């Protein structure tokens, strides 16, 4: 079989509430999550063993979720075939944009097809949850209301294609997601109602205006990432509009009217101590009936 190539889109959390700490060490959350055009790329082809070549980032094999996804799927379906995976990284790592999780989801989908395993999307989501809490969202595909520890994914009937400018400060925080969840205080938690309202409004109006764009990690992220508060403030000063935190951070996003404005805003943000990208939210999920390349309308 030929090479299969899949996009691995990043995501932003438009709204993110943390409800409570659970008995199993995870937290229940509620989030409106939107895939965006900033994407890694994964190509897979048949091979005797499982291996992965990575371009664009130094990534240890043990930390490569593509390799872990491949072994997990092979074990689950008793696959004897291997795969050569070629991962091209563009999404900054550990930023709150879900890059590694998206790579893992694409690996599950691509190898399910390459090996003819025939697992359903919901079974792939279950396997994905073993790799990371964000993986089921990416296996599902498309804009979604995400709940539970990240494993309950409800696709949104409608979500706009919004232009964004992303500001992504670097950081050296080890085990970032765990550390940020551990830093949450009772006052950071809420009941999920604002997320539910945002999801329904987004579906009904197709607009983000008037949505309450809360993120439970804002206080913890400002204290955990040195310099984030300053970069956040400087970014808002430069373009005169609010930035919002994605995931547990430190990635920040602001809205633009169209592509030209997103690119102009990105140019004005150059020189901040952060990576800057213009990107667009993806309104429609992958077409599971389409062979090979994942398509977005
Ligand atoms: O699932 P994932 O491996 O991405 O999570 C990393 C860590 O983040 C978990 O071990 C847990 O400490 C924390 N986490 C959490 N609640 C979630 C997701 C992650 O507490 N819903």
PDB file of C-alpha atoms and ligand atoms in Angstrom:
ATOM      1  CA  UNK A   1       0.000   0.000   0.000  1.00  0.00           C
ATOM      2  CA  UNK A   2       1.122   3.532  -0.725  1.00  0.00           C
ATOM      3  CA  UNK A   3       1.899   6.207   1.837  1.00  0.00           C
ATOM      4  CA  UNK A   4      -1.042   7.660   3.795  1.00  0.00           C
ATOM      5  CA  UNK A   5      -0.661  11.277   4.886  1.00  0.00           C
ATOM      6  CA  UNK A   6      -2.731  12.861   7.654  1.00  0.00           C
ATOM      7  CA  UNK A   7      -2.854  16.403   8.994  1.00  0.00           C
ATOM      8  CA  UNK A   8      -2.557  16.666  12.785  1.00  0.00           C
ATOM      9  CA  UNK A   9      -4.222  19.992  13.628  1.00  0.00           C
ATOM     10  CA  UNK A  10      -3.535  21.911  16.827  1.00  0.00           C
ATOM     11  CA  UNK A  11      -6.469  23.054  19.001  1.00  0.00           C
ATOM     12  CA  UNK A  12      -7.491  25.989  21.127  1.00  0.00           C
ATOM     13  CA  UNK A  13      -9.738  25.815  24.165  1.00  0.00           C
ATOM     14  CA  UNK A  14     -12.260  28.590  23.569  1.00  0.00           C
ATOM     15  CA  UNK A  15     -13.684  28.055  27.064  1.00  0.00           C
ATOM     16  CA  UNK A  16     -12.229  25.748  29.699  1.00  0.00           C
ATOM     17  CA  UNK A  17     -13.730  25.047  33.108  1.00  0.00           C
ATOM     18  CA  UNK A  18     -12.380  22.540  35.631  1.00  0.00           C
ATOM     19  CA  UNK A  19     -15.196  21.086  37.711  1.00  0.00           C
ATOM     20  CA  UNK A  20     -13.543  18.937  40.344  1.00  0.00           C
ATOM     21  CA  UNK A  21     -10.662  16.654  41.215  1.00  0.00           C
ATOM     22  CA  UNK A  22     -11.637  13.002  40.828  1.00  0.00           C
ATOM     23  CA  UNK A  23     -10.716   9.982  42.898  1.00  0.00           C
ATOM     24  CA  UNK A  24      -8.440   8.661  40.117  1.00  0.00           C
ATOM     25  CA  UNK A  25      -6.168  11.736  40.183  1.00  0.00           C
ATOM     26  CA  UNK A  26      -7.651  13.288  37.046  1.00  0.00           C
ATOM     27  CA  UNK A  27     -10.003  16.274  36.951  1.00  0.00           C
ATOM     28  CA  UNK A  28     -13.440  16.545  35.379  1.00  0.00           C
ATOM     29  CA  UNK A  29     -13.532  19.415  32.959  1.00  0.00           C
ATOM     30  CA  UNK A  30     -15.816  21.112  30.458  1.00  0.00           C
ATOM     31  CA  UNK A  31     -14.345  22.803  27.407  1.00  0.00           C
ATOM     32  CA  UNK A  32     -15.280  24.075  23.967  1.00  0.00           C
ATOM     33  CA  UNK A  33     -12.354  22.896  21.863  1.00  0.00           C
ATOM     34  CA  UNK A  34     -11.730  23.984  18.271  1.00  0.00           C
ATOM     35  CA  UNK A  35      -9.145  22.499  15.870  1.00  0.00           C
ATOM     36  CA  UNK A  36      -7.040  25.071  14.007  1.00  0.00           C
ATOM     37  CA  UNK A  37      -5.062  25.214  10.772  1.00  0.00           C
ATOM     38  CA  UNK A  38      -1.647  25.148  12.481  1.00  0.00           C
ATOM     39  CA  UNK A  39      -0.830  21.457  12.035  1.00  0.00           C
ATOM     40  CA  UNK A  40       1.786  18.743  12.170  1.00  0.00           C
ATOM     41  CA  UNK A  41       1.810  16.177   9.392  1.00  0.00           C
ATOM     42  CA  UNK A  42       2.050  12.391   9.693  1.00  0.00           C
ATOM     43  CA  UNK A  43       2.861  10.021   6.836  1.00  0.00           C
ATOM     44  CA  UNK A  44       2.733   6.231   7.347  1.00  0.00           C
ATOM     45  CA  UNK A  45       3.637   3.318   5.126  1.00  0.00           C
ATOM     46  CA  UNK A  46       3.959  -0.425   5.586  1.00  0.00           C
ATOM     47  CA  UNK A  47       7.227  -1.684   7.050  1.00  0.00           C
ATOM     48  CA  UNK A  48       8.491  -4.697   8.997  1.00  0.00           C
ATOM     49  CA  UNK A  49       8.925  -2.821  12.292  1.00  0.00           C
ATOM     50  CA  UNK A  50       7.365   0.184  13.950  1.00  0.00           C
ATOM     51  CA  UNK A  51       9.546   3.261  13.750  1.00  0.00           C
ATOM     52  CA  UNK A  52       9.181   7.014  13.445  1.00  0.00           C
ATOM     53  CA  UNK A  53      11.361   9.668  11.868  1.00  0.00           C
ATOM     54  CA  UNK A  54      10.722  13.164  13.252  1.00  0.00           C
ATOM     55  CA  UNK A  55      11.418  16.384  11.351  1.00  0.00           C
ATOM     56  CA  UNK A  56      11.333  19.852  12.898  1.00  0.00           C
ATOM     57  CA  UNK A  57      11.826  18.945  16.579  1.00  0.00           C
ATOM     58  CA  UNK A  58      14.085  16.815  18.744  1.00  0.00           C
ATOM     59  CA  UNK A  59      11.754  14.165  20.180  1.00  0.00           C
ATOM     60  CA  UNK A  60      12.939  11.131  22.169  1.00  0.00           C
ATOM     61  CA  UNK A  61      11.339   7.880  21.019  1.00  0.00           C
ATOM     62  CA  UNK A  62       9.927   7.217  24.525  1.00  0.00           C
ATOM     63  CA  UNK A  63       8.195  10.608  24.462  1.00  0.00           C
ATOM     64  CA  UNK A  64       6.886  10.209  20.905  1.00  0.00           C
ATOM     65  CA  UNK A  65       3.148   9.570  21.164  1.00  0.00           C
ATOM     66  CA  UNK A  66       3.087   8.362  17.545  1.00  0.00           C
ATOM     67  CA  UNK A  67       5.302   5.422  18.511  1.00  0.00           C
ATOM     68  CA  UNK A  68       3.240   4.741  21.636  1.00  0.00           C
ATOM     69  CA  UNK A  69       0.005   4.907  19.616  1.00  0.00           C
ATOM     70  CA  UNK A  70       1.418   2.476  17.054  1.00  0.00           C
ATOM     71  CA  UNK A  71       2.395  -0.090  19.709  1.00  0.00           C
ATOM     72  CA  UNK A  72      -0.931   0.313  21.524  1.00  0.00           C
ATOM     73  CA  UNK A  73      -2.963  -0.238  18.357  1.00  0.00           C
ATOM     74  CA  UNK A  74      -0.762  -3.155  17.236  1.00  0.00           C
ATOM     75  CA  UNK A  75      -1.293  -4.825  20.611  1.00  0.00           C
ATOM     76  CA  UNK A  76      -5.036  -4.133  20.627  1.00  0.00           C
ATOM     77  CA  UNK A  77      -5.633  -5.677  17.202  1.00  0.00           C
ATOM     78  CA  UNK A  78      -2.833  -8.257  17.250  1.00  0.00           C
ATOM     79  CA  UNK A  79      -1.195  -6.637  14.215  1.00  0.00           C
ATOM     80  CA  UNK A  80       1.914  -8.373  12.975  1.00  0.00           C
ATOM     81  CA  UNK A  81       2.719  -5.721  10.358  1.00  0.00           C
ATOM     82  CA  UNK A  82       4.815  -2.680  11.213  1.00  0.00           C
ATOM     83  CA  UNK A  83       4.880   0.877   9.957  1.00  0.00           C
ATOM     84  CA  UNK A  84       7.395   3.538   9.022  1.00  0.00           C
ATOM     85  CA  UNK A  85       6.009   6.843  10.350  1.00  0.00           C
ATOM     86  CA  UNK A  86       7.312  10.250   9.275  1.00  0.00           C
ATOM     87  CA  UNK A  87       6.209  13.038  11.594  1.00  0.00           C
ATOM     88  CA  UNK A  88       6.753  16.672  10.594  1.00  0.00           C
ATOM     89  CA  UNK A  89       6.380  18.934  13.649  1.00  0.00           C
ATOM     90  CA  UNK A  90       5.184  22.520  13.370  1.00  0.00           C
ATOM     91  CA  UNK A  91       3.029  22.855  16.511  1.00  0.00           C
ATOM     92  CA  UNK A  92       5.111  24.092  19.467  1.00  0.00           C
ATOM     93  CA  UNK A  93       5.376  21.355  22.139  1.00  0.00           C
ATOM     94  CA  UNK A  94       3.774  21.549  25.605  1.00  0.00           C
ATOM     95  CA  UNK A  95       2.117  24.860  24.738  1.00  0.00           C
ATOM     96  CA  UNK A  96      -1.562  24.080  25.407  1.00  0.00           C
ATOM     97  CA  UNK A  97      -2.229  23.441  21.712  1.00  0.00           C
ATOM     98  CA  UNK A  98      -2.498  19.642  21.865  1.00  0.00           C
ATOM     99  CA  UNK A  99       0.237  18.881  19.327  1.00  0.00           C
ATOM    100  CA  UNK A 100       1.402  15.534  20.693  1.00  0.00           C
ATOM    101  CA  UNK A 101      -2.185  14.405  21.273  1.00  0.00           C
ATOM    102  CA  UNK A 102      -3.138  15.294  17.702  1.00  0.00           C
ATOM    103  CA  UNK A 103      -0.136  13.340  16.376  1.00  0.00           C
ATOM    104  CA  UNK A 104      -1.248  10.325  18.446  1.00  0.00           C
ATOM    105  CA  UNK A 105      -4.819  10.564  17.154  1.00  0.00           C
ATOM    106  CA  UNK A 106      -3.651  10.732  13.548  1.00  0.00           C
ATOM    107  CA  UNK A 107      -1.366   7.736  14.156  1.00  0.00           C
ATOM    108  CA  UNK A 108      -4.305   5.677  15.467  1.00  0.00           C
ATOM    109  CA  UNK A 109      -6.488   6.644  12.504  1.00  0.00           C
ATOM    110  CA  UNK A 110      -3.748   6.226   9.893  1.00  0.00           C
ATOM    111  CA  UNK A 111      -2.530   2.851  11.182  1.00  0.00           C
ATOM    112  CA  UNK A 112      -6.083   1.558  11.660  1.00  0.00           C
ATOM    113  CA  UNK A 113      -6.436   2.117   7.927  1.00  0.00           C
ATOM    114  CA  UNK A 114      -2.923   0.998   6.894  1.00  0.00           C
ATOM    115  CA  UNK A 115      -3.278  -2.283   8.790  1.00  0.00           C
ATOM    116  CA  UNK A 116      -6.924  -2.741   7.814  1.00  0.00           C
ATOM    117  CA  UNK A 117      -7.776  -3.140  11.509  1.00  0.00           C
ATOM    118  CA  UNK A 118     -11.307  -1.837  11.083  1.00  0.00           C
ATOM    119  CA  UNK A 119     -11.673  -0.398  14.589  1.00  0.00           C
ATOM    120  CA  UNK A 120     -14.583   2.010  15.025  1.00  0.00           C
ATOM    121  CA  UNK A 121     -14.054   5.661  15.844  1.00  0.00           C
ATOM    122  CA  UNK A 122     -15.316   5.101  19.394  1.00  0.00           C
ATOM    123  CA  UNK A 123     -12.887   2.201  19.945  1.00  0.00           C
ATOM    124  CA  UNK A 124     -10.039   4.391  18.636  1.00  0.00           C
ATOM    125  CA  UNK A 125     -11.165   7.106  21.068  1.00  0.00           C
ATOM    126  CA  UNK A 126     -10.972   4.587  23.940  1.00  0.00           C
ATOM    127  CA  UNK A 127      -7.451   3.623  22.927  1.00  0.00           C
ATOM    128  CA  UNK A 128      -6.616   7.312  22.546  1.00  0.00           C
ATOM    129  CA  UNK A 129      -7.708   8.027  26.122  1.00  0.00           C
ATOM    130  CA  UNK A 130      -4.966   5.610  27.275  1.00  0.00           C
ATOM    131  CA  UNK A 131      -2.390   7.842  25.571  1.00  0.00           C
ATOM    132  CA  UNK A 132      -3.614  11.203  26.880  1.00  0.00           C
ATOM    133  CA  UNK A 133      -6.750  13.074  27.885  1.00  0.00           C
ATOM    134  CA  UNK A 134      -6.755  15.281  24.749  1.00  0.00           C
ATOM    135  CA  UNK A 135      -6.434  12.378  22.297  1.00  0.00           C
ATOM    136  CA  UNK A 136     -10.158  11.379  22.124  1.00  0.00           C
ATOM    137  CA  UNK A 137     -11.051  14.925  20.976  1.00  0.00           C
ATOM    138  CA  UNK A 138      -8.626  14.657  18.051  1.00  0.00           C
ATOM    139  CA  UNK A 139      -9.745  11.124  17.125  1.00  0.00           C
ATOM    140  CA  UNK A 140     -13.343  12.358  17.102  1.00  0.00           C
ATOM    141  CA  UNK A 141     -12.365  15.307  14.888  1.00  0.00           C
ATOM    142  CA  UNK A 142     -13.924  18.748  14.530  1.00  0.00           C
ATOM    143  CA  UNK A 143     -15.127  21.411  16.971  1.00  0.00           C
ATOM    144  CA  UNK A 144     -16.515  19.815  20.142  1.00  0.00           C
ATOM    145  CA  UNK A 145     -17.792  20.169  23.660  1.00  0.00           C
ATOM    146  CA  UNK A 146     -15.401  18.016  25.704  1.00  0.00           C
ATOM    147  CA  UNK A 147     -16.228  16.707  29.177  1.00  0.00           C
ATOM    148  CA  UNK A 148     -15.177  14.084  31.722  1.00  0.00           C
ATOM    149  CA  UNK A 149     -11.378  13.902  31.869  1.00  0.00           C
ATOM    150  CA  UNK A 150     -11.418  14.673  28.124  1.00  0.00           C
ATOM    151  CA  UNK A 151     -12.956  11.369  27.046  1.00  0.00           C
ATOM    152  CA  UNK A 152     -16.558  12.549  26.527  1.00  0.00           C
ATOM    153  CA  UNK A 153     -16.665  14.338  23.162  1.00  0.00           C
ATOM    154  CA  UNK A 154     -19.781  15.841  21.640  1.00  0.00           C
ATOM    155  CA  UNK A 155     -19.287  17.353  18.182  1.00  0.00           C
ATOM    156  CA  UNK A 156     -20.721  20.849  17.703  1.00  0.00           C
ATOM    157  CA  UNK A 157     -23.352  21.107  14.981  1.00  0.00           C
ATOM    158  CA  UNK A 158     -21.917  24.444  13.888  1.00  0.00           C
ATOM    159  CA  UNK A 159     -18.770  26.412  14.612  1.00  0.00           C
ATOM    160  CA  UNK A 160     -17.296  29.341  12.691  1.00  0.00           C
ATOM    161  CA  UNK A 161     -13.994  29.578  10.782  1.00  0.00           C
ATOM    162  CA  UNK A 162     -12.346  32.286  12.906  1.00  0.00           C
ATOM    163  CA  UNK A 163      -9.037  33.952  12.154  1.00  0.00           C
ATOM    164  CA  UNK A 164      -6.679  34.071  15.121  1.00  0.00           C
ATOM    165  CA  UNK A 165      -3.289  35.302  16.067  1.00  0.00           C
ATOM    166  CA  UNK A 166      -1.362  32.997  18.425  1.00  0.00           C
ATOM    167  CA  UNK A 167       1.367  34.077  20.829  1.00  0.00           C
ATOM    168  CA  UNK A 168       3.308  31.147  22.269  1.00  0.00           C
ATOM    169  CA  UNK A 169       5.948  31.906  24.913  1.00  0.00           C
ATOM    170  CA  UNK A 170       8.551  29.201  25.551  1.00  0.00           C
ATOM    171  CA  UNK A 171       8.898  27.573  28.985  1.00  0.00           C
ATOM    172  CA  UNK A 172      11.001  25.016  30.761  1.00  0.00           C
ATOM    173  CA  UNK A 173       8.337  23.502  32.985  1.00  0.00           C
ATOM    174  CA  UNK A 174       8.729  19.715  33.236  1.00  0.00           C
ATOM    175  CA  UNK A 175       5.514  17.667  33.179  1.00  0.00           C
ATOM    176  CA  UNK A 176       3.605  20.875  32.517  1.00  0.00           C
ATOM    177  CA  UNK A 177       0.017  19.585  32.336  1.00  0.00           C
ATOM    178  CA  UNK A 178       0.272  17.612  35.575  1.00  0.00           C
ATOM    179  CA  UNK A 179       1.926  20.580  37.315  1.00  0.00           C
ATOM    180  CA  UNK A 180      -0.787  23.017  36.219  1.00  0.00           C
ATOM    181  CA  UNK A 181      -3.631  20.698  37.271  1.00  0.00           C
ATOM    182  CA  UNK A 182      -1.869  20.228  40.636  1.00  0.00           C
ATOM    183  CA  UNK A 183      -1.616  24.022  41.068  1.00  0.00           C
ATOM    184  CA  UNK A 184      -5.386  24.545  40.785  1.00  0.00           C
ATOM    185  CA  UNK A 185      -7.186  25.842  43.875  1.00  0.00           C
ATOM    186  CA  UNK A 186     -10.854  25.383  44.791  1.00  0.00           C
ATOM    187  CA  UNK A 187     -11.566  28.970  43.637  1.00  0.00           C
ATOM    188  CA  UNK A 188     -10.408  28.079  40.099  1.00  0.00           C
ATOM    189  CA  UNK A 189     -13.140  25.454  39.747  1.00  0.00           C
ATOM    190  CA  UNK A 190     -16.647  26.120  38.450  1.00  0.00           C
ATOM    191  CA  UNK A 191     -19.723  24.124  37.495  1.00  0.00           C
ATOM    192  CA  UNK A 192     -19.352  23.914  33.691  1.00  0.00           C
ATOM    193  CA  UNK A 193     -22.446  25.979  32.989  1.00  0.00           C
ATOM    194  CA  UNK A 194     -20.531  28.721  31.178  1.00  0.00           C
ATOM    195  CA  UNK A 195     -18.984  26.144  28.844  1.00  0.00           C
ATOM    196  CA  UNK A 196     -22.365  24.630  28.094  1.00  0.00           C
ATOM    197  CA  UNK A 197     -23.843  28.079  27.391  1.00  0.00           C
ATOM    198  CA  UNK A 198     -20.890  28.951  25.136  1.00  0.00           C
ATOM    199  CA  UNK A 199     -21.260  25.702  23.159  1.00  0.00           C
ATOM    200  CA  UNK A 200     -24.988  26.290  22.597  1.00  0.00           C
ATOM    201  CA  UNK A 201     -24.497  29.949  21.641  1.00  0.00           C
ATOM    202  CA  UNK A 202     -21.698  29.070  19.239  1.00  0.00           C
ATOM    203  CA  UNK A 203     -23.897  26.460  17.576  1.00  0.00           C
ATOM    204  CA  UNK A 204     -26.848  28.838  17.367  1.00  0.00           C
ATOM    205  CA  UNK A 205     -25.147  32.051  16.244  1.00  0.00           C
ATOM    206  CA  UNK A 206     -21.872  30.859  14.726  1.00  0.00           C
ATOM    207  CA  UNK A 207     -20.179  33.786  16.522  1.00  0.00           C
ATOM    208  CA  UNK A 208     -17.927  34.197  19.540  1.00  0.00           C
ATOM    209  CA  UNK A 209     -19.203  37.675  20.382  1.00  0.00           C
ATOM    210  CA  UNK A 210     -20.763  37.771  23.809  1.00  0.00           C
ATOM    211  CA  UNK A 211     -19.278  34.443  24.929  1.00  0.00           C
ATOM    212  CA  UNK A 212     -17.745  34.271  28.395  1.00  0.00           C
ATOM    213  CA  UNK A 213     -14.261  32.993  27.443  1.00  0.00           C
ATOM    214  CA  UNK A 214     -13.090  31.733  30.836  1.00  0.00           C
ATOM    215  CA  UNK A 215     -10.111  29.460  31.417  1.00  0.00           C
ATOM    216  CA  UNK A 216      -9.705  27.779  34.814  1.00  0.00           C
ATOM    217  CA  UNK A 217      -5.911  27.782  34.444  1.00  0.00           C
ATOM    218  CA  UNK A 218      -5.483  31.532  34.057  1.00  0.00           C
ATOM    219  CA  UNK A 219      -4.441  32.246  37.659  1.00  0.00           C
ATOM    220  CA  UNK A 220      -2.244  29.140  37.942  1.00  0.00           C
ATOM    221  CA  UNK A 221      -0.594  29.727  34.542  1.00  0.00           C
ATOM    222  CA  UNK A 222       0.268  33.342  35.372  1.00  0.00           C
ATOM    223  CA  UNK A 223       2.072  32.117  38.461  1.00  0.00           C
ATOM    224  CA  UNK A 224       3.630  28.932  36.994  1.00  0.00           C
ATOM    225  CA  UNK A 225       5.109  30.378  33.766  1.00  0.00           C
ATOM    226  CA  UNK A 226       7.709  33.050  34.550  1.00  0.00           C
ATOM    227  CA  UNK A 227       7.158  36.078  32.319  1.00  0.00           C
ATOM    228  CA  UNK A 228       3.749  34.961  31.010  1.00  0.00           C
ATOM    229  CA  UNK A 229       1.923  37.893  32.632  1.00  0.00           C
ATOM    230  CA  UNK A 230       4.339  40.383  31.057  1.00  0.00           C
ATOM    231  CA  UNK A 231       4.144  38.789  27.602  1.00  0.00           C
ATOM    232  CA  UNK A 232       0.330  38.630  27.876  1.00  0.00           C
ATOM    233  CA  UNK A 233       0.147  42.319  28.777  1.00  0.00           C
ATOM    234  CA  UNK A 234       2.662  43.348  26.081  1.00  0.00           C
ATOM    235  CA  UNK A 235       0.745  41.398  23.414  1.00  0.00           C
ATOM    236  CA  UNK A 236      -2.543  43.081  24.393  1.00  0.00           C
ATOM    237  CA  UNK A 237      -0.888  46.511  24.410  1.00  0.00           C
ATOM    238  CA  UNK A 238       0.626  45.995  20.965  1.00  0.00           C
ATOM    239  CA  UNK A 239      -2.591  45.093  19.172  1.00  0.00           C
ATOM    240  CA  UNK A 240      -5.172  46.651  21.476  1.00  0.00           C
ATOM    241  CA  UNK A 241      -7.337  43.595  22.010  1.00  0.00           C
ATOM    242  CA  UNK A 242      -7.662  40.805  24.586  1.00  0.00           C
ATOM    243  CA  UNK A 243      -5.724  37.552  24.505  1.00  0.00           C
ATOM    244  CA  UNK A 244      -7.068  34.294  25.937  1.00  0.00           C
ATOM    245  CA  UNK A 245      -5.200  31.296  27.337  1.00  0.00           C
ATOM    246  CA  UNK A 246      -5.426  27.932  25.537  1.00  0.00           C
ATOM    247  CA  UNK A 247      -5.454  24.765  27.646  1.00  0.00           C
ATOM    248  CA  UNK A 248      -3.101  24.924  30.615  1.00  0.00           C
ATOM    249  CA  UNK A 249      -1.009  27.397  28.591  1.00  0.00           C
ATOM    250  CA  UNK A 250       1.169  29.133  27.916  1.00  0.00           C
ATOM    251  CA  UNK A 251      -0.243  29.627  24.378  1.00  0.00           C
ATOM    252  CA  UNK A 252      -2.422  32.732  23.996  1.00  0.00           C
ATOM    253  CA  UNK A 253      -4.868  33.603  21.201  1.00  0.00           C
ATOM    254  CA  UNK A 254      -6.713  36.703  20.027  1.00  0.00           C
ATOM    255  CA  UNK A 255      -9.352  37.056  17.323  1.00  0.00           C
ATOM    256  CA  UNK A 256      -8.903  38.799  13.980  1.00  0.00           C
ATOM    257  CA  UNK A 257     -11.555  39.856  11.459  1.00  0.00           C
ATOM    258  CA  UNK A 258      -9.984  38.063   8.496  1.00  0.00           C
ATOM    259  CA  UNK A 259      -6.742  36.607   7.166  1.00  0.00           C
ATOM    260  CA  UNK A 260      -5.231  39.978   6.208  1.00  0.00           C
ATOM    261  CA  UNK A 261      -5.839  41.349   9.691  1.00  0.00           C
ATOM    262  CA  UNK A 262      -4.500  38.177  11.370  1.00  0.00           C
ATOM    263  CA  UNK A 263      -1.274  38.484   9.358  1.00  0.00           C
ATOM    264  CA  UNK A 264      -0.996  42.220  10.075  1.00  0.00           C
ATOM    265  CA  UNK A 265      -1.491  41.584  13.815  1.00  0.00           C
ATOM    266  CA  UNK A 266       1.106  38.776  13.719  1.00  0.00           C
ATOM    267  CA  UNK A 267       3.585  41.224  12.141  1.00  0.00           C
ATOM    268  CA  UNK A 268       2.912  43.741  14.926  1.00  0.00           C
ATOM    269  CA  UNK A 269       3.582  41.043  17.542  1.00  0.00           C
ATOM    270  CA  UNK A 270       6.972  40.056  16.069  1.00  0.00           C
ATOM    271  CA  UNK A 271       9.780  40.827  18.505  1.00  0.00           C
ATOM    272  CA  UNK A 272       7.895  39.603  21.572  1.00  0.00           C
ATOM    273  CA  UNK A 273       9.732  36.818  23.384  1.00  0.00           C
ATOM    274  CA  UNK A 274       7.343  34.252  21.892  1.00  0.00           C
ATOM    275  CA  UNK A 275       6.491  32.371  18.692  1.00  0.00           C
ATOM    276  CA  UNK A 276       3.710  34.102  16.733  1.00  0.00           C
ATOM    277  CA  UNK A 277       1.352  32.519  14.177  1.00  0.00           C
ATOM    278  CA  UNK A 278      -1.738  33.490  12.225  1.00  0.00           C
ATOM    279  CA  UNK A 279      -4.186  30.564  12.053  1.00  0.00           C
ATOM    280  CA  UNK A 280      -7.858  29.804  11.501  1.00  0.00           C
ATOM    281  CA  UNK A 281     -10.256  27.572  13.398  1.00  0.00           C
ATOM    282  CA  UNK A 282     -11.476  24.578  11.392  1.00  0.00           C
ATOM    283  CA  UNK A 283     -15.260  24.450  11.256  1.00  0.00           C
ATOM    284  CA  UNK A 284     -15.737  20.856  10.104  1.00  0.00           C
ATOM    285  CA  UNK A 285     -14.326  17.549  11.284  1.00  0.00           C
ATOM    286  CA  UNK A 286     -12.464  14.950   9.239  1.00  0.00           C
ATOM    287  CA  UNK A 287     -14.505  12.942   6.801  1.00  0.00           C
ATOM    288  CA  UNK A 288     -14.132   9.389   8.051  1.00  0.00           C
ATOM    289  CA  UNK A 289     -15.393   8.041   4.743  1.00  0.00           C
ATOM    290  CA  UNK A 290     -12.502   9.666   2.892  1.00  0.00           C
ATOM    291  CA  UNK A 291      -9.500   7.458   2.265  1.00  0.00           C
ATOM    292  CA  UNK A 292      -6.024   8.764   2.978  1.00  0.00           C
ATOM    293  CA  UNK A 293      -5.634  12.442   3.589  1.00  0.00           C
ATOM    294  CA  UNK A 294      -7.894  13.917   6.229  1.00  0.00           C
ATOM    295  CA  UNK A 295      -9.970  16.599   4.604  1.00  0.00           C
ATOM    296  CA  UNK A 296     -11.447  19.735   6.035  1.00  0.00           C
ATOM    297  CA  UNK A 297     -13.964  21.696   4.004  1.00  0.00           C
TER     298      UNK A 297
HETATM  299  O1  LIG B   1      -3.972  12.674  30.223  1.00  0.00           O
HETATM  300  P1  LIG B   1      -2.642  13.317  30.239  1.00  0.00           P
HETATM  301  O2  LIG B   1      -1.513  12.329  30.247  1.00  0.00           O
HETATM  302  O3  LIG B   1      -2.477  14.358  29.192  1.00  0.00           O
HETATM  303  O4  LIG B   1      -2.576  14.111  31.606  1.00  0.00           O
HETATM  304  C1  LIG B   1      -1.384  14.497  32.221  1.00  0.00           C
HETATM  305  C2  LIG B   1      -1.672  14.786  33.678  1.00  0.00           C
HETATM  306  O5  LIG B   1      -2.540  15.925  33.781  1.00  0.00           O
HETATM  307  C3  LIG B   1      -2.430  13.677  34.381  1.00  0.00           C
HETATM  308  O6  LIG B   1      -1.538  12.738  34.920  1.00  0.00           O
HETATM  309  C4  LIG B   1      -3.153  14.425  35.481  1.00  0.00           C
HETATM  310  O7  LIG B   1      -2.267  14.703  36.546  1.00  0.00           O
HETATM  311  C5  LIG B   1      -3.482  15.738  34.807  1.00  0.00           C
HETATM  312  N1  LIG B   1      -4.856  15.742  34.242  1.00  0.00           N
HETATM  313  C6  LIG B   1      -5.923  15.907  35.103  1.00  0.00           C
HETATM  314  N2  LIG B   1      -7.205  15.919  34.603  1.00  0.00           N
HETATM  315  C7  LIG B   1      -7.420  15.811  33.274  1.00  0.00           C
HETATM  316  C8  LIG B   1      -6.341  15.671  32.376  1.00  0.00           C
HETATM  317  C9  LIG B   1      -5.051  15.635  32.902  1.00  0.00           C
HETATM  318  O8  LIG B   1      -5.751  16.025  36.326  1.00  0.00           O
HETATM  319  N3  LIG B   1      -8.683  15.861  32.809  1.00  0.00           N
END
